[in-house]
CSV table of C-alpha atoms and ligand atoms in Angstrom, one decimal:
chain,number,residue,atom,x,y,z
A,1,MET,CA,-110.6,-94.9,272.0
A,2,ASP,CA,-113.3,-97.5,272.0
A,3,ILE,CA,-116.0,-97.2,274.8
A,4,ARG,CA,-117.2,-100.5,276.4
A,5,ILE,CA,-120.3,-100.3,278.6
A,6,ARG,CA,-120.2,-103.3,281.0
A,7,ASP,CA,-123.3,-104.7,283.0
A,8,LEU,CA,-124.6,-101.1,283.3
A,9,SER,CA,-127.6,-100.7,285.6
A,10,VAL,CA,-129.3,-97.6,286.4
A,11,SER,CA,-132.3,-97.2,288.7
A,12,PHE,CA,-134.3,-94.3,290.4
A,13,VAL,CA,-136.0,-94.3,293.5
A,14,THR,CA,-139.3,-92.5,293.5
A,15,ASN,CA,-142.0,-92.4,296.1
A,16,GLY,CA,-140.0,-95.0,297.8
A,17,LYS,CA,-140.2,-97.6,294.9
A,18,ASN,CA,-137.2,-98.6,292.9
A,19,LEU,CA,-137.5,-98.1,289.2
A,20,ALA,CA,-134.8,-100.0,287.2
A,21,VAL,CA,-134.4,-97.8,284.0
A,22,LEU,CA,-131.2,-99.7,282.7
A,23,LYS,CA,-130.9,-103.3,283.2
A,24,ASN,CA,-127.3,-104.9,282.8
A,25,ILE,CA,-126.6,-103.3,279.5
A,26,SER,CA,-123.3,-104.4,277.8
A,27,LEU,CA,-122.3,-102.6,274.8
A,28,GLY,CA,-119.2,-101.9,272.6
A,29,LEU,CA,-118.9,-98.6,270.8
A,30,VAL,CA,-116.1,-98.7,268.3
A,31,GLN,CA,-113.8,-95.4,267.9
A,32,GLY,CA,-114.8,-93.5,264.6
A,33,THR,CA,-118.1,-95.4,264.0
A,34,VAL,CA,-121.6,-94.4,264.5
A,35,THR,CA,-123.9,-96.5,266.7
A,36,ALA,CA,-127.7,-95.6,266.5
A,37,ILE,CA,-129.8,-96.5,269.5
A,38,ILE,CA,-133.3,-97.0,268.6
A,39,GLY,CA,-136.5,-97.9,270.7
A,40,GLU,CA,-139.8,-96.5,271.6
A,41,SER,CA,-140.1,-93.5,274.3
A,42,GLY,CA,-139.3,-94.6,277.7
A,43,SER,CA,-137.0,-97.4,276.8
A,44,GLY,CA,-134.0,-95.7,278.4
A,45,LYS,CA,-132.2,-94.3,275.7
A,46,SER,CA,-131.5,-90.9,277.1
A,47,VAL,CA,-130.6,-92.3,280.4
A,48,LEU,CA,-127.9,-94.3,278.7
A,49,GLY,CA,-126.7,-91.4,276.8
A,50,ALA,CA,-126.3,-89.2,280.0
A,51,ALA,CA,-124.7,-92.1,281.7
A,52,LEU,CA,-121.9,-92.1,279.0
A,53,ALA,CA,-121.3,-88.4,279.7
A,54,ARG,CA,-121.8,-88.9,283.5
A,55,LEU,CA,-124.4,-86.4,283.4
A,56,LEU,CA,-127.3,-88.5,285.2
A,57,ASP,CA,-129.4,-87.2,287.8
A,58,PRO,CA,-127.6,-87.3,291.1
A,59,GLN,CA,-130.4,-89.3,292.5
A,60,ALA,CA,-129.5,-92.2,289.9
A,61,VAL,CA,-128.3,-95.4,291.4
A,62,ILE,CA,-125.6,-96.7,289.0
A,63,SER,CA,-123.6,-99.9,288.9
A,64,GLY,CA,-121.5,-101.5,286.3
A,65,ARG,CA,-118.7,-100.0,284.2
A,66,ILE,CA,-118.1,-97.5,281.4
A,67,LEU,CA,-114.8,-98.1,279.8
A,68,TYR,CA,-113.2,-95.4,277.7
A,69,GLY,CA,-109.9,-97.1,276.8
A,70,ASP,CA,-108.9,-98.7,280.2
A,71,THR,CA,-110.6,-95.7,282.3
A,72,ASP,CA,-113.7,-96.6,284.0
A,73,LEU,CA,-115.7,-93.1,283.9
A,74,LEU,CA,-117.7,-94.2,286.7
A,75,LEU,CA,-114.8,-94.1,289.1
A,76,LEU,CA,-113.7,-90.5,287.9
A,77,ASP,CA,-114.1,-87.7,290.1
A,78,GLU,CA,-115.9,-84.5,288.7
A,79,PRO,CA,-112.7,-82.6,287.8
A,80,GLU,CA,-111.3,-85.6,286.0
A,81,MET,CA,-114.6,-86.2,284.3
A,82,SER,CA,-114.8,-82.5,283.2
A,83,GLU,CA,-111.5,-83.0,281.3
A,84,ILE,CA,-113.1,-85.6,279.3
A,85,ARG,CA,-116.5,-84.2,278.7
A,86,GLY,CA,-116.7,-81.9,275.7
A,87,LYS,CA,-113.1,-82.9,274.5
A,88,SER,CA,-113.4,-86.6,274.5
A,89,ILE,CA,-117.1,-87.2,275.1
A,90,SER,CA,-119.5,-84.7,274.3
A,91,TRP,CA,-123.4,-85.2,275.1
A,92,MET,CA,-126.0,-83.2,273.3
A,93,ALA,CA,-129.0,-83.3,275.2
A,94,GLN,CA,-132.5,-84.0,273.9
A,95,ASN,CA,-134.1,-80.7,274.9
A,96,PRO,CA,-131.9,-77.9,273.4
A,97,VAL,CA,-133.5,-75.1,275.0
A,98,SER,CA,-133.4,-76.6,278.5
A,99,ALA,CA,-129.7,-77.3,278.0
A,100,MET,CA,-129.1,-73.5,277.7
A,101,ASP,CA,-128.8,-70.8,280.3
A,102,PRO,CA,-131.7,-68.3,279.4
A,103,LEU,CA,-129.4,-65.3,280.4
A,104,GLN,CA,-126.5,-66.3,278.3
A,105,LYS,CA,-126.1,-65.3,274.6
A,106,THR,CA,-126.0,-68.2,272.2
A,107,GLY,CA,-122.6,-67.2,270.9
A,108,ASP,CA,-121.2,-67.4,274.3
A,109,PHE,CA,-122.9,-70.7,275.0
A,110,VAL,CA,-121.2,-72.0,271.8
A,111,THR,CA,-117.7,-71.1,273.0
A,112,GLU,CA,-118.3,-71.6,276.9
A,113,ILE,CA,-116.0,-74.7,276.9
A,114,LEU,CA,-113.3,-73.0,275.1
A,115,ASP,CA,-113.2,-70.1,277.6
A,116,PHE,CA,-113.5,-72.5,280.4
A,117,ARG,CA,-110.3,-74.1,279.1
A,118,LYS,CA,-108.6,-71.1,278.2
A,119,ALA,CA,-108.1,-72.7,274.8
A,120,PHE,CA,-108.0,-69.4,272.9
A,121,PRO,CA,-107.5,-65.7,273.6
A,122,SER,CA,-111.0,-64.3,274.6
A,123,GLU,CA,-110.9,-61.9,271.5
A,124,ARG,CA,-111.1,-64.8,269.1
A,125,LEU,CA,-113.8,-66.5,270.8
A,126,GLN,CA,-116.7,-64.6,269.1
A,127,GLU,CA,-115.3,-65.2,265.7
A,128,ILE,CA,-115.0,-68.9,266.4
A,129,GLY,CA,-118.5,-69.1,267.6
A,130,ILE,CA,-120.0,-67.4,264.6
A,131,LYS,CA,-117.9,-69.7,262.4
A,132,GLN,CA,-119.4,-72.6,264.3
A,133,LEU,CA,-122.9,-71.4,264.0
A,134,ARG,CA,-122.7,-70.8,260.2
A,135,ARG,CA,-121.2,-74.3,259.9
A,136,PHE,CA,-124.4,-75.7,261.1
A,137,GLY,CA,-126.5,-73.8,258.8
A,138,LEU,CA,-127.4,-70.5,260.7
A,139,GLN,CA,-126.9,-67.9,257.8
A,140,ASN,CA,-127.4,-64.8,260.2
A,141,ALA,CA,-125.0,-66.3,262.6
A,142,GLU,CA,-123.7,-62.9,264.0
A,143,THR,CA,-127.3,-62.0,265.0
A,144,VAL,CA,-128.0,-65.6,266.4
A,145,GLY,CA,-124.8,-65.4,268.5
A,146,GLN,CA,-126.0,-62.2,270.0
A,147,SER,CA,-129.5,-63.5,270.8
A,148,TYR,CA,-130.6,-65.3,274.0
A,149,PRO,CA,-132.2,-68.8,273.8
A,150,GLY,CA,-135.8,-67.7,274.3
A,151,ALA,CA,-135.6,-65.8,271.0
A,152,LEU,CA,-134.7,-69.1,269.1
A,153,SER,CA,-137.0,-71.4,267.2
A,154,GLY,CA,-136.8,-75.1,267.9
A,155,GLY,CA,-134.7,-75.7,265.0
A,156,MET,CA,-132.4,-72.9,265.7
A,157,ALA,CA,-131.9,-74.1,269.2
A,158,GLN,CA,-131.2,-77.6,268.0
A,159,ARG,CA,-128.4,-76.2,265.6
A,160,VAL,CA,-126.8,-73.9,268.3
A,161,LEU,CA,-126.7,-77.0,270.7
A,162,ILE,CA,-124.9,-79.2,268.0
A,163,SER,CA,-122.5,-76.2,267.3
A,164,ALA,CA,-121.8,-75.8,271.2
A,165,MET,CA,-121.3,-79.8,271.5
A,166,THR,CA,-118.9,-80.1,268.6
A,167,VAL,CA,-116.9,-77.0,269.0
A,168,GLU,CA,-113.9,-78.9,270.7
A,169,GLU,CA,-114.2,-81.5,267.7
A,170,PRO,CA,-114.7,-84.3,270.5
A,171,GLU,CA,-113.7,-87.9,269.7
A,172,TRP,CA,-117.3,-88.7,270.7
A,173,LEU,CA,-120.8,-87.1,270.3
A,174,ILE,CA,-123.7,-88.6,272.0
A,175,ALA,CA,-126.5,-87.0,270.1
A,176,ASP,CA,-129.8,-87.3,271.6
A,177,GLU,CA,-132.6,-86.9,269.1
A,178,PRO,CA,-130.5,-84.4,267.0
A,179,THR,CA,-133.2,-83.8,264.5
A,180,LYS,CA,-136.3,-83.7,266.6
A,181,GLY,CA,-138.5,-80.7,265.8
A,182,LEU,CA,-136.8,-79.8,262.7
A,183,ASP,CA,-138.6,-79.5,259.2
A,184,ALA,CA,-137.4,-81.4,256.4
A,185,MET,CA,-134.7,-78.9,255.5
A,186,GLY,CA,-133.4,-78.6,258.8
A,187,ARG,CA,-133.3,-82.3,259.3
A,188,ARG,CA,-131.3,-82.6,255.9
A,189,GLN,CA,-128.8,-79.9,257.2
A,190,VAL,CA,-128.3,-81.7,260.4
A,191,TYR,CA,-127.9,-84.9,258.7
A,192,LEU,CA,-125.4,-83.7,256.3
A,193,ASN,CA,-123.3,-81.9,259.4
A,194,LEU,CA,-123.3,-85.1,261.2
A,195,CYS,CA,-122.3,-87.0,258.0
A,196,GLN,CA,-119.4,-84.7,257.8
A,197,LEU,CA,-118.5,-85.1,261.2
A,198,ALA,CA,-118.6,-88.9,261.1
A,199,ARG,CA,-117.1,-89.5,257.7
A,200,GLU,CA,-114.6,-86.8,257.2
A,201,ARG,CA,-113.5,-86.1,260.9
A,202,ARG,CA,-114.1,-89.7,261.9
A,203,MET,CA,-116.0,-88.6,264.9
A,204,GLY,CA,-117.4,-91.4,266.8
A,205,MET,CA,-121.1,-91.1,267.5
A,206,VAL,CA,-124.0,-92.6,269.6
A,207,LEU,CA,-126.9,-91.4,267.7
A,208,ILE,CA,-130.2,-91.7,269.7
A,209,THR,CA,-133.1,-91.3,267.4
A,210,HIS,CA,-136.8,-92.3,266.7
A,211,ASP,CA,-135.9,-91.4,262.9
A,212,LEU,CA,-135.0,-94.9,261.6
A,213,ARG,CA,-134.3,-93.3,258.2
A,214,LEU,CA,-131.5,-91.2,259.7
A,215,ALA,CA,-130.3,-94.2,261.7
A,216,GLU,CA,-130.0,-96.3,258.5
A,217,ARG,CA,-128.3,-93.5,256.6
A,218,LEU,CA,-126.0,-92.5,259.1
A,219,SER,CA,-124.9,-95.4,261.5
A,220,ASN,CA,-122.6,-98.5,261.2
A,221,TYR,CA,-124.4,-100.3,264.1
A,222,ILE,CA,-127.8,-100.4,265.4
A,223,ALA,CA,-128.7,-101.2,269.1
A,224,VAL,CA,-132.3,-101.6,269.7
A,225,MET,CA,-133.5,-100.9,273.3
A,226,TYR,CA,-136.7,-102.2,275.1
A,227,ALA,CA,-137.5,-101.4,278.7
A,228,GLY,CA,-133.9,-100.8,279.8
A,229,GLU,CA,-132.3,-103.8,277.8
A,230,ILE,CA,-130.6,-104.3,274.6
A,231,VAL,CA,-132.6,-106.6,272.5
A,232,GLU,CA,-130.9,-106.7,269.3
A,233,TYR,CA,-127.5,-105.3,268.0
A,234,ALA,CA,-126.1,-105.7,264.6
A,235,GLY,CA,-124.5,-103.9,261.5
A,236,THR,CA,-127.0,-101.4,260.1
A,237,GLY,CA,-127.2,-103.1,256.6
A,238,GLU,CA,-127.7,-106.5,258.2
A,239,PHE,CA,-130.3,-105.2,260.8
A,240,PHE,CA,-132.4,-103.6,258.2
A,241,ALA,CA,-132.0,-106.5,255.9
A,242,SER,CA,-133.1,-109.0,258.5
A,243,PRO,CA,-134.3,-107.3,262.0
A,244,GLY,CA,-134.2,-110.6,264.2
A,245,HIS,CA,-136.3,-109.5,267.3
A,246,PRO,CA,-140.1,-109.3,267.0
A,247,TYR,CA,-139.9,-105.8,268.6
A,248,SER,CA,-137.3,-104.7,265.8
A,249,ARG,CA,-139.5,-106.0,263.4
A,250,GLY,CA,-142.2,-104.1,264.8
A,251,LEU,CA,-140.3,-100.8,264.8
A,252,VAL,CA,-139.3,-101.2,261.1
A,253,ALA,CA,-142.9,-102.1,260.3
A,254,ALA,CA,-144.1,-98.8,262.1
A,255,GLN,CA,-142.0,-96.5,259.6
A,256,PRO,CA,-143.7,-94.4,257.1
A,257,ASP,CA,-141.9,-96.0,254.3
A,258,LYS,CA,-142.9,-99.4,255.3
A,259,ASP,CA,-146.5,-100.5,256.5
A,260,MET,CA,-146.6,-97.7,259.2
A,261,LYS,CA,-148.4,-100.5,261.5
A,262,PRO,CA,-147.8,-99.5,265.0
A,263,ILE,CA,-147.0,-102.2,267.6
A,264,PRO,CA,-150.0,-102.8,269.6
A,265,GLY,CA,-149.9,-102.0,273.3
A,266,ASP,CA,-147.1,-99.9,275.1
A,267,ILE,CA,-143.8,-100.0,276.9
A,268,THR,CA,-145.7,-100.0,280.3
A,269,ASP,CA,-147.3,-103.5,279.6
A,270,LEU,CA,-144.7,-105.4,281.5
A,271,PRO,CA,-144.8,-109.2,282.1
A,272,ALA,CA,-146.1,-110.8,285.2
A,273,SER,CA,-142.9,-112.4,286.0
A,274,ALA,CA,-139.9,-110.1,286.0
A,275,SER,CA,-137.7,-112.7,284.8
A,276,GLY,CA,-139.3,-113.2,281.6
A,277,CYS,CA,-138.8,-111.2,278.3
A,278,SER,CA,-140.1,-107.6,278.9
A,279,PHE,CA,-141.7,-107.5,275.5
A,280,ALA,CA,-143.8,-110.7,275.7
A,281,PRO,CA,-147.0,-109.1,276.6
A,282,ARG,CA,-147.0,-107.4,273.3
A,283,CYS,CA,-145.3,-109.9,271.2
A,284,PRO,CA,-146.8,-111.4,268.4
A,285,SER,CA,-144.4,-114.4,268.3
A,286,PHE,CA,-144.8,-115.2,272.0
A,287,CYS,CA,-143.9,-118.8,272.9
A,288,ASP,CA,-144.0,-120.6,276.3
A,289,ARG,CA,-140.3,-120.0,276.9
A,290,CYS,CA,-140.8,-116.4,276.8
A,291,SER,CA,-141.7,-116.4,280.7
A,292,GLU,CA,-137.9,-117.3,281.1
A,293,LYS,CA,-135.0,-114.9,280.5
A,294,GLN,CA,-133.3,-115.2,277.3
A,295,LYS,CA,-129.6,-114.1,276.9
A,296,MET,CA,-128.2,-112.5,274.1
A,297,VAL,CA,-127.5,-115.1,271.2
A,298,GLU,CA,-124.9,-114.2,268.3
A,299,LYS,CA,-124.9,-115.4,264.9
A,300,ASP,CA,-122.3,-113.7,262.4
A,301,SER,CA,-122.1,-110.6,264.7
A,302,HIS,CA,-125.7,-110.3,264.8
A,303,PHE,CA,-127.0,-110.3,268.4
A,304,VAL,CA,-130.7,-110.9,269.5
A,305,ARG,CA,-132.2,-111.8,272.9
A,306,CYS,CA,-135.3,-113.8,271.8
A,307,TRP,CA,-136.5,-117.5,272.2
A,308,ARG,CA,-138.3,-117.4,269.1
A,309,TYR,CA,-135.2,-116.2,267.1
A,310,VAL,CA,-133.3,-119.0,268.6
A,311,GLN,CA,-136.1,-121.4,267.4
A,312,GLU,CA,-136.3,-120.0,264.0
A,313,ASN,CA,-132.5,-120.3,263.4
A,314,GLY,CA,-131.7,-123.4,265.0
A,315,ASP,CA,-129.2,-124.1,267.8
A,316,THR,CA,-126.2,-122.5,265.9
A,317,PHE,CA,-125.6,-119.8,268.4
A,318,ARG,CA,-122.7,-119.0,270.4
B,1,LIG,N1,-134.4,-88.3,286.8
B,1,LIG,C1,-135.2,-89.5,286.8
B,1,LIG,N2,-136.0,-89.9,287.9
B,1,LIG,C2,-136.9,-90.9,287.8
B,1,LIG,N3,-137.0,-91.5,286.7
B,1,LIG,C3,-136.4,-91.2,285.5
B,1,LIG,C4,-135.4,-90.2,285.4
B,1,LIG,N4,-134.9,-90.0,284.1
B,1,LIG,C5,-135.6,-91.0,283.4
B,1,LIG,N5,-136.4,-91.7,284.2
B,1,LIG,C6,-137.3,-92.8,283.7
B,1,LIG,O1,-136.4,-93.6,283.0
B,1,LIG,C7,-137.3,-94.3,282.0
B,1,LIG,C8,-136.4,-94.0,280.7
B,1,LIG,O2,-136.4,-92.6,280.2
B,1,LIG,P1,-135.6,-92.1,279.1
B,1,LIG,O3,-135.7,-90.7,279.1
B,1,LIG,O4,-134.2,-92.6,279.0
B,1,LIG,O5,-136.5,-92.6,277.8
B,1,LIG,P2,-136.2,-92.4,276.3
B,1,LIG,O6,-135.8,-93.9,275.6
B,1,LIG,O7,-135.1,-91.4,276.0
B,1,LIG,O8,-137.5,-92.0,275.9
B,1,LIG,P3,-137.8,-90.8,274.7
B,1,LIG,O9,-137.7,-91.4,273.5
B,1,LIG,O10,-139.2,-90.4,275.0
B,1,LIG,O11,-136.9,-89.8,274.7
B,1,LIG,C9,-138.5,-93.5,281.9
B,1,LIG,O12,-139.4,-94.5,282.6
B,1,LIG,C10,-138.2,-92.3,282.8
B,1,LIG,O13,-139.4,-92.0,283.4
B,2,LIG,MG1,-135.0,-89.5,275.4
């Protein structure tokens, strides 16, 4: 089923201050397709991913709706949500080692959810775990299954986590930085496995990544986040052919195969007026109107939140 995020806002109260981390996010995720979420560190990608699996820090203040079909995930109680988690929507956390219990063997971690659901007789779990580990490129899967997380390299831990999070073949995988910390071979292996899940098994995916090359090769849609907002959304081919938002253009130019020109400033440079565009203080195309909030505009299913883009493209927007 599709997932529709509507006006999702998340904030954290730290030291008596309210920190708005997601601001009125609306995004549609189409069943069986891959949406890549890209954006600099701190833009709120992981918070969005965790919200989809209802695994946010209990301190988080959440409003809005996350509709999975007609069900609002934010209204479910925990037993109802745990029926959906893993089976329908599986979240692969950004830091694989911290997602695991240091005292649990990795093989048991991979099949934990099957054990929880009593989906298979317990004597079959070990064999299923090993098969799953092997599928994700761990050749010495028997030994890996018997080891504890502390004994794994970063790359192995990443593969163990993917194995665990896809063991139920969920309809949706939220993969937060699945290739982080892997060498070129490891990245390729994970890429091929994700491809197989996406293309052959039609597993829908939310791919959170800094790796634009991976996003370009694997995703159908791109959503660009900046300071807790979606600033651009388009089909992947269209996005890379003509990124519309100055921030997106900066991200694309910062890639190794392009100019590798970093965007000056950082995400903590926030505008003086909270109502303006968050990127304005760093924007090379800044104009007078940027102190006013711009809504998303759409042209041929390419959505951009930028006054300059509106100027450049005439007033042909919906
Ligand atoms: N539990 C929390 N309490 C307070 N602030 C939080 C919490 N979790 C996240 N944040 C803040 O929310 C913002 C977005 O964090 P998030 O981890 O989603 O960024 P990100 O886009 O995933 O970054 P990265 O690319 O580095 O993974 C950051 O400012 C972060 O400090
Ligand atoms: Mg993150």
